Coordinates of C-alpha atoms in Angstrom, one line a residue:
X805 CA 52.8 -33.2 -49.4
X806 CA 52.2 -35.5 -46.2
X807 CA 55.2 -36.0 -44.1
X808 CA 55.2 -39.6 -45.1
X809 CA 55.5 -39.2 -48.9
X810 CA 57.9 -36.5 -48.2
X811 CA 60.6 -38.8 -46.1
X812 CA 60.0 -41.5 -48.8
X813 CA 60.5 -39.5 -52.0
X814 CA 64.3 -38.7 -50.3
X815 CA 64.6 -42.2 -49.3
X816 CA 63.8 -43.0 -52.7
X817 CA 65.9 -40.9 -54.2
X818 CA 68.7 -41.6 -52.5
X819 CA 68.2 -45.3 -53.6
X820 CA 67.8 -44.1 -57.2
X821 CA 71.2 -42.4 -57.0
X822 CA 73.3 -45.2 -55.9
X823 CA 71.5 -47.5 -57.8
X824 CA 72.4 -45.3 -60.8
X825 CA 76.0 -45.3 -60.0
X826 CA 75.9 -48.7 -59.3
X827 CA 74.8 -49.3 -63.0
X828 CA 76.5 -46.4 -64.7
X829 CA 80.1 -46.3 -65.9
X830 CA 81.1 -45.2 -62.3
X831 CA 83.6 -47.5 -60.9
X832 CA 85.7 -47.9 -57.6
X833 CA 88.9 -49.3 -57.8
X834 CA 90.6 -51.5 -55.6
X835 CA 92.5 -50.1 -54.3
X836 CA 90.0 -46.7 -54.1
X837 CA 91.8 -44.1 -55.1
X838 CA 91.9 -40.2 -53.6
X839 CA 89.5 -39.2 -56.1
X840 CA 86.8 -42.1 -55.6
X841 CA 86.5 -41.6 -52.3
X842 CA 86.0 -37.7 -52.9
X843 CA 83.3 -38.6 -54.8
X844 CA 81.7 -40.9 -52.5
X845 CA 82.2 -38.5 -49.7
X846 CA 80.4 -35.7 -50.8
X847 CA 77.5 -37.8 -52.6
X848 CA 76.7 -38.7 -49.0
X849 CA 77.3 -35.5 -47.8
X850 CA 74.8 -34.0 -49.8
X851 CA 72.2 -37.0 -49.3
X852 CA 72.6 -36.5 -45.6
X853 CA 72.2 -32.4 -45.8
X854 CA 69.1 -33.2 -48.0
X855 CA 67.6 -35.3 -45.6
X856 CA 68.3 -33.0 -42.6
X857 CA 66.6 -30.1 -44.3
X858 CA 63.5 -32.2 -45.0
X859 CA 63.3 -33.6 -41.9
X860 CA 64.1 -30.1 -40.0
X861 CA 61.0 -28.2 -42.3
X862 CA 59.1 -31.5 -41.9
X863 CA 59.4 -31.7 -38.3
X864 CA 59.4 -28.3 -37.0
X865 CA 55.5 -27.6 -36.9
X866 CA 56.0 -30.6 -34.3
X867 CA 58.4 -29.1 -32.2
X868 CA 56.2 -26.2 -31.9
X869 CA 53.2 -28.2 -30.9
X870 CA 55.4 -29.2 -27.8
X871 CA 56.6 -25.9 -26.6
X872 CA 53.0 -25.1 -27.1
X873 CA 52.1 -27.6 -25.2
X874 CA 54.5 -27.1 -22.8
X875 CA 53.1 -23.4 -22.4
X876 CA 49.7 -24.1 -21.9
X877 CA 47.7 -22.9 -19.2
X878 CA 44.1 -23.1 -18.4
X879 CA 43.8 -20.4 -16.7
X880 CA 45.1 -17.9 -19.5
X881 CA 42.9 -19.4 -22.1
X882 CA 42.6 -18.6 -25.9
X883 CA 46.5 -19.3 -27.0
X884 CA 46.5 -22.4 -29.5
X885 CA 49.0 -23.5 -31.7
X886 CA 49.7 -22.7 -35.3
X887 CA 48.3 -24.6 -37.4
X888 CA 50.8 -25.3 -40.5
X889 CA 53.3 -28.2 -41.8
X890 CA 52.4 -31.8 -43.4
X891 CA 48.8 -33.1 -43.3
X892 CA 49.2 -35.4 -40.4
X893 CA 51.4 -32.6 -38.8
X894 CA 48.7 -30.1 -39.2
X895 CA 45.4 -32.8 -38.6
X896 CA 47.2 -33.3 -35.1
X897 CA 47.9 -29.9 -34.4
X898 CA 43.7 -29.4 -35.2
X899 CA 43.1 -31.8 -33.1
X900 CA 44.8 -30.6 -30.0
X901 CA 44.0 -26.7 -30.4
X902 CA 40.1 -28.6 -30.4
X903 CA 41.1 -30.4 -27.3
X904 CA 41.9 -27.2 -25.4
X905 CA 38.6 -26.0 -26.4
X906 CA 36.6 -29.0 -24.9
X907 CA 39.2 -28.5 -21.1
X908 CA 38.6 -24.9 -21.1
X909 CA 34.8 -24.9 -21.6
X910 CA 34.7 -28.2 -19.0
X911 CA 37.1 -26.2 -16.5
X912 CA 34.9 -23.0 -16.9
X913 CA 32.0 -25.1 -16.0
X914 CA 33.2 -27.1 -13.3
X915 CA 34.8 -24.5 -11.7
X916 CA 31.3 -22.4 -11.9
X917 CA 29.9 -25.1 -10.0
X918 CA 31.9 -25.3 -7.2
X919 CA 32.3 -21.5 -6.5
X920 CA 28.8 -20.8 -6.8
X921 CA 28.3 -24.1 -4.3
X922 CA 30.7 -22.3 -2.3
X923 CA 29.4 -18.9 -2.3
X924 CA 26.1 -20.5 -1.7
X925 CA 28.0 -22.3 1.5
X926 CA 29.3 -18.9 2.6
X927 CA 26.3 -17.3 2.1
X928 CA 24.6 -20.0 4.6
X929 CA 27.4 -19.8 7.6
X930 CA 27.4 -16.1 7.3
X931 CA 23.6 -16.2 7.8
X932 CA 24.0 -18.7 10.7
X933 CA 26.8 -16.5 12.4
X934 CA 24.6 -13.6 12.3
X935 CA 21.4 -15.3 13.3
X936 CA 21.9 -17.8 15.2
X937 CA 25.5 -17.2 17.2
X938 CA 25.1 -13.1 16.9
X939 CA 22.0 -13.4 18.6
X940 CA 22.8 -16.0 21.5
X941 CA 26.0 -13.6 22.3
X942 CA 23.6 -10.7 22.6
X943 CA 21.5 -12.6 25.1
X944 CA 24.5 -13.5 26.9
X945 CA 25.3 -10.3 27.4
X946 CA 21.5 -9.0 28.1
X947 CA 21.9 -11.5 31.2
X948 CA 25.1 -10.7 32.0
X949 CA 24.1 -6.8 32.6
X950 CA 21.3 -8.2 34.3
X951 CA 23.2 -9.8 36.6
X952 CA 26.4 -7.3 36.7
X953 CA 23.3 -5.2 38.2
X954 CA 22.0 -7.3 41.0
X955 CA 25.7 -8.4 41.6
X956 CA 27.7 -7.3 44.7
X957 CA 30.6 -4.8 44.2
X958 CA 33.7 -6.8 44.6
X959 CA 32.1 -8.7 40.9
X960 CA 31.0 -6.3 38.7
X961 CA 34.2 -4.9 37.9
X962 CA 35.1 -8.8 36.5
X963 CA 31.4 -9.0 34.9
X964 CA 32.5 -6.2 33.0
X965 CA 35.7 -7.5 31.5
X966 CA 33.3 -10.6 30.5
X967 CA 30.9 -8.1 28.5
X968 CA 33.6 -6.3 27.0
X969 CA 35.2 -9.7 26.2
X970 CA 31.3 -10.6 24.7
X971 CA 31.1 -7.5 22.9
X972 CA 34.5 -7.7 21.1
X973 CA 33.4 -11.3 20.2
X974 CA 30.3 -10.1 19.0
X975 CA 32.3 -7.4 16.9
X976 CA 34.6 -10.1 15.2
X977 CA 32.0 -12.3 14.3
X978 CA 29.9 -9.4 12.6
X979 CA 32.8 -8.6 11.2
X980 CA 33.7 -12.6 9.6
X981 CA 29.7 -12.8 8.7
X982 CA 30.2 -9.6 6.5
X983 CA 33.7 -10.6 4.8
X984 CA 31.8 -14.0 4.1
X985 CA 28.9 -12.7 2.3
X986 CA 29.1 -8.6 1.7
X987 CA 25.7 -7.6 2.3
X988 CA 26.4 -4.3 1.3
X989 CA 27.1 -5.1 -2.4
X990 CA 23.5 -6.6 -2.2
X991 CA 22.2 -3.4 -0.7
X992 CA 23.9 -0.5 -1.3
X993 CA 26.0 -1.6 -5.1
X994 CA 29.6 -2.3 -6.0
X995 CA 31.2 1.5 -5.2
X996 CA 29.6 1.5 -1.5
X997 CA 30.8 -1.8 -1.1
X998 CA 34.2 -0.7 -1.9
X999 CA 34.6 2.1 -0.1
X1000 CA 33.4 -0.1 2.8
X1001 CA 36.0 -2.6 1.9
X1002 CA 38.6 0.4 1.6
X1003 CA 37.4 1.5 5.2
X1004 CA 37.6 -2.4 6.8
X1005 CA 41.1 -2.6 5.6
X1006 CA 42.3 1.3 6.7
X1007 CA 44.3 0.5 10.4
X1008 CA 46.9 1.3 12.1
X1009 CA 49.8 0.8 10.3
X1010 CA 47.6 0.5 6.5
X1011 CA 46.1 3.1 4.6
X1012 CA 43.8 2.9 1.7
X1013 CA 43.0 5.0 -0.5
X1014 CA 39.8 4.8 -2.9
X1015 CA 39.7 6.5 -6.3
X1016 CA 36.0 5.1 -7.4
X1017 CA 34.7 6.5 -10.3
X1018 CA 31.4 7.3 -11.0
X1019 CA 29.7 6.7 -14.6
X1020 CA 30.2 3.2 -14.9
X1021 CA 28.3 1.1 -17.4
X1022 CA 25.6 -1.5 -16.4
X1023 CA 27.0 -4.5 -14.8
X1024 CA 26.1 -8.3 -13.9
X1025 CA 26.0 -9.5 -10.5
X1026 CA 28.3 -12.1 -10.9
X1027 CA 30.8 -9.0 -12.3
X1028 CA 30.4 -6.9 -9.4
X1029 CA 30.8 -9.7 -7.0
X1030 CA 34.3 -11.0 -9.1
X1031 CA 35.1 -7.1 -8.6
X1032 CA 34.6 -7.0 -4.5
X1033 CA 36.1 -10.2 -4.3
X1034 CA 39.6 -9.5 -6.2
X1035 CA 39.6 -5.8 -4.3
X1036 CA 39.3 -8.1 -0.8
X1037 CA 42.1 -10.8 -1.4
X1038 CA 44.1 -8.1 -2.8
X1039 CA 43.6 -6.4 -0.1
X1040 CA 44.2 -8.9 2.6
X1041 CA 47.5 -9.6 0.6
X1042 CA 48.5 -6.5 1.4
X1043 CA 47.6 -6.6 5.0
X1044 CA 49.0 -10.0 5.8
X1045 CA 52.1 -10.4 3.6
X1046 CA 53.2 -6.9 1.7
X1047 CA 54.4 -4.9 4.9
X1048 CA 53.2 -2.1 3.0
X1049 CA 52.1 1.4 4.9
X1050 CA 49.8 2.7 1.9
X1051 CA 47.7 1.1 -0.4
X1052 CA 45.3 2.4 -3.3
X1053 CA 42.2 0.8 -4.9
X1054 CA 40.8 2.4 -8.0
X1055 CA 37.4 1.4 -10.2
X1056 CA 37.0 3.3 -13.3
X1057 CA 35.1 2.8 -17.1
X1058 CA 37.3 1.8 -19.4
X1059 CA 35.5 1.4 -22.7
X1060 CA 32.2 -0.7 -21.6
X1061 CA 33.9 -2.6 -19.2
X1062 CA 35.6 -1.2 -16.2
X1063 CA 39.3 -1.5 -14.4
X1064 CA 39.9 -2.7 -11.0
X1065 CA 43.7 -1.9 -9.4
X1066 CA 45.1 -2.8 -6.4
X1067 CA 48.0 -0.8 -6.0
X1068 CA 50.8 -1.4 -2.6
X1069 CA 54.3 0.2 -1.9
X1070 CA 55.4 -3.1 0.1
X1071 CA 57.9 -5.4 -0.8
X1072 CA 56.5 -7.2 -4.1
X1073 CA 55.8 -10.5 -5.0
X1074 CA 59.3 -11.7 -4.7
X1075 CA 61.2 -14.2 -6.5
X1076 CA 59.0 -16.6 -5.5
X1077 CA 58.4 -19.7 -8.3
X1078 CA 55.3 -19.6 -9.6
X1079 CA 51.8 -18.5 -8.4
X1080 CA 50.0 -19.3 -5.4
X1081 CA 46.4 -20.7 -4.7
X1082 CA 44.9 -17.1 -4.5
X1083 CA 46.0 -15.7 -7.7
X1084 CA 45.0 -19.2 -9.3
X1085 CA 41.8 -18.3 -7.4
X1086 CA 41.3 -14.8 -8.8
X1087 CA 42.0 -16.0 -12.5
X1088 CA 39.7 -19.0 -12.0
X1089 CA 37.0 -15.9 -11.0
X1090 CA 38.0 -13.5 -13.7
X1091 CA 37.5 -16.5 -16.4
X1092 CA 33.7 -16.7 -14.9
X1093 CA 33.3 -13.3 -16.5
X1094 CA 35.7 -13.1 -19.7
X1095 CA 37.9 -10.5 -17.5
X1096 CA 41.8 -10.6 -18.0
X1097 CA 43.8 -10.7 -14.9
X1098 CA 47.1 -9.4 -14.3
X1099 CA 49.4 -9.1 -11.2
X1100 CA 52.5 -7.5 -11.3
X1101 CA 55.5 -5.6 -9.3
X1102 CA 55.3 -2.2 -8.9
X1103 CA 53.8 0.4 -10.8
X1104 CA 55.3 0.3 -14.3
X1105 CA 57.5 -2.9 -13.0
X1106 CA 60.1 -1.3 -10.6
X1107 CA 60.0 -4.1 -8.1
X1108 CA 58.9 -2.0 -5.4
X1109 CA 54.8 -3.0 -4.4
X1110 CA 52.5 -5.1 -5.9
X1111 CA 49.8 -4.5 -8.4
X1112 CA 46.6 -6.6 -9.1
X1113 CA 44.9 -5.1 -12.1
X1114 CA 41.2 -6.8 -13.4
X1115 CA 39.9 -5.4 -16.6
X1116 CA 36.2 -6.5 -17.8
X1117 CA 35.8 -6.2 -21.2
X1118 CA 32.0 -5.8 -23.1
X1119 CA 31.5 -9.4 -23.6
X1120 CA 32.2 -9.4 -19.6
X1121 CA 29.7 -7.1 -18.8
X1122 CA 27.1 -8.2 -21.7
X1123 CA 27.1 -11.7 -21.7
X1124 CA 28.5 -12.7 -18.0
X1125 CA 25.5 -14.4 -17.4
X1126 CA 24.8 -16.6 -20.5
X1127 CA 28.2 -17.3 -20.2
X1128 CA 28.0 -19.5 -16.8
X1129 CA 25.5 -19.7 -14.0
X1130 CA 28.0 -19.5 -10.8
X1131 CA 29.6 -17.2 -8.7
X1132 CA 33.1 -16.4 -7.4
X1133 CA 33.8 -16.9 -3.6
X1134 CA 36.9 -17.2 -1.1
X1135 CA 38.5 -14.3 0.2
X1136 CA 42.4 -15.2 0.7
X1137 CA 46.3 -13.9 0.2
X1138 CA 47.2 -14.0 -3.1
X1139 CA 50.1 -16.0 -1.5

């Protein structure tokens, strides 16, 4: 029964009832006596808790529309409401879990677009540093040998500290051209690019530790480069904001997908409201590929470090690629 016929048949009821007593040999006296207004009292009573339980069942699938719609979140797509209650109740509650379908398939594309436009943009300035400013530095500093050289005594000593100065520039720039498009993923495949990653971030004051596991099942590019780019903000989390001394990244086959964890013993993710732009970031990649995302303090929830875990499943690995044309981009913090 819709929600409408159920609110009139107690409305009409209710009418029937008192007209009933109106007609029937029930009386009220005036004065009303003790009795009467007994009566009265608890034939309203029970009208009312009649109407209150029809309302409460009636209304209730409603009320659970709003927390659910309250709850929902993009990025952690597939959760709809229950569908159940009156018709109208029940066509709305349709209508809404089909409206999350339409925002998360428009989201997944958009956001498809613009990180593969992105990646495509890092791609081209990485190319440039290397090319173009890489190779001016190194002339620089061709000519400044050259001159260093020829140059009395009293100078080369400063032309030095300029070269040095060059070379480290040269370094850091390599070094940006590489975390903006990892070459090595392209060349040598996801576990050398992680090691390499593992290597990058290993200084003084950070260690990491790699536990890469070999046997792992076929998978897309667009997997292996959600994979390097999860391990590197991770990672740069850790660097930036986790004070922590040690630091494990693991890859192993789990099923026919894989696992990627970022493991820390810094100070956790805090109190902190909410979730930043890079963990947005890394569930907006991990939707690219059907992968689940979690993040999470300490190892087993102590408090104590930070864990960012990415698990592929099949369809991740299968179907990655009929399942949107872009490409996930943006090294950052997770904060």
């Amino acid at each position: 029964m819709s929600l409408f016929w159920r609110i009139f048949v107690l409305d009409a009821l209710g009418l029937v009832v008192a007209a009933a007593l109106l007609l029937g040999p029930v009386t009220v006296s005036t004065p009303i006596l003790p009795a009467e207004v007994l009566v009265v009292l608890a034939g309203l009573a029970a009208l009312l808790a009649v109407n209150a339980v029809v309302l409460r069942v009636g209304l209730a699938p409603l009320g659970r529309l709003g927390r659910a719609m309250a709850d929902a979140d993009l990025l952690r797509p597939g959760a709809r409401a229950v569908v159940a209650g009156p018709v109208e109740t029940a066509e709305l509650i349709t209508t809404y879990n089909a409206m999350l379908d339409r925002l998360e398939a428009e989201r997944a594309a958009s956001a498809a677009g613009a990180l593969s436009a992105q990646e495509r943009e890092r791609h081209r300035v990485a190319r440039e540093l290397h090319d173009e400013v890489g190779q001016t530095l190194t002339a620089v500093l061709l000519q400044l040998k050259r001159v260093a050289d020829r140059a009395p005594e009293d100078l080369r000593e400063e032309l030095g500290l300029a070269q040095e100065s060059i070379r480290s520039g040269l370094d850091e720039i390599r070094r940006i051209a590489r975390r903006l498009r990892p070459g090595v993923l392209d060349e040598l495949g996801l576990v050398s690019a992680l090691r390499s990653l593992a290597a990058e971030f290993t200084t003084h004051g950070l260690t990491v530790r790699h536990d890469l596991r070999a046997g792992l099942p076929a998978l897309t590019e667009e997997t292996e480069l959600v994979l390097y780019r999860v391990a590197q903000e991770a990672l740069t989390n850790t660097a930036r904001h986790s004070g922590a001394d040690r630091a494990e990244l693991r890859l192993r086959p789990v099923g026919d997908g894989v696992e990627l964890l970022v493991r820390d013993n810094g100070t956790g993710l805090g109190a902190r409201a909410g979730e930043g732009a890079g963990i947005r970031g890394m569930r907006e990649r991990a939707l690219l590929i059907g992968a689940v995302l979690t993040v999470s303090s300490g190892a087993g929830g102590s408090g104590s470090g930070a864990d960012v875990r990415l698990l592929t499943r099949a369809a991740a690995v299968a179907t990655s690629e009929a399942a949107t044309t872009g490409v996930p981009a943006s090294p950052g913090g997770l904060r």
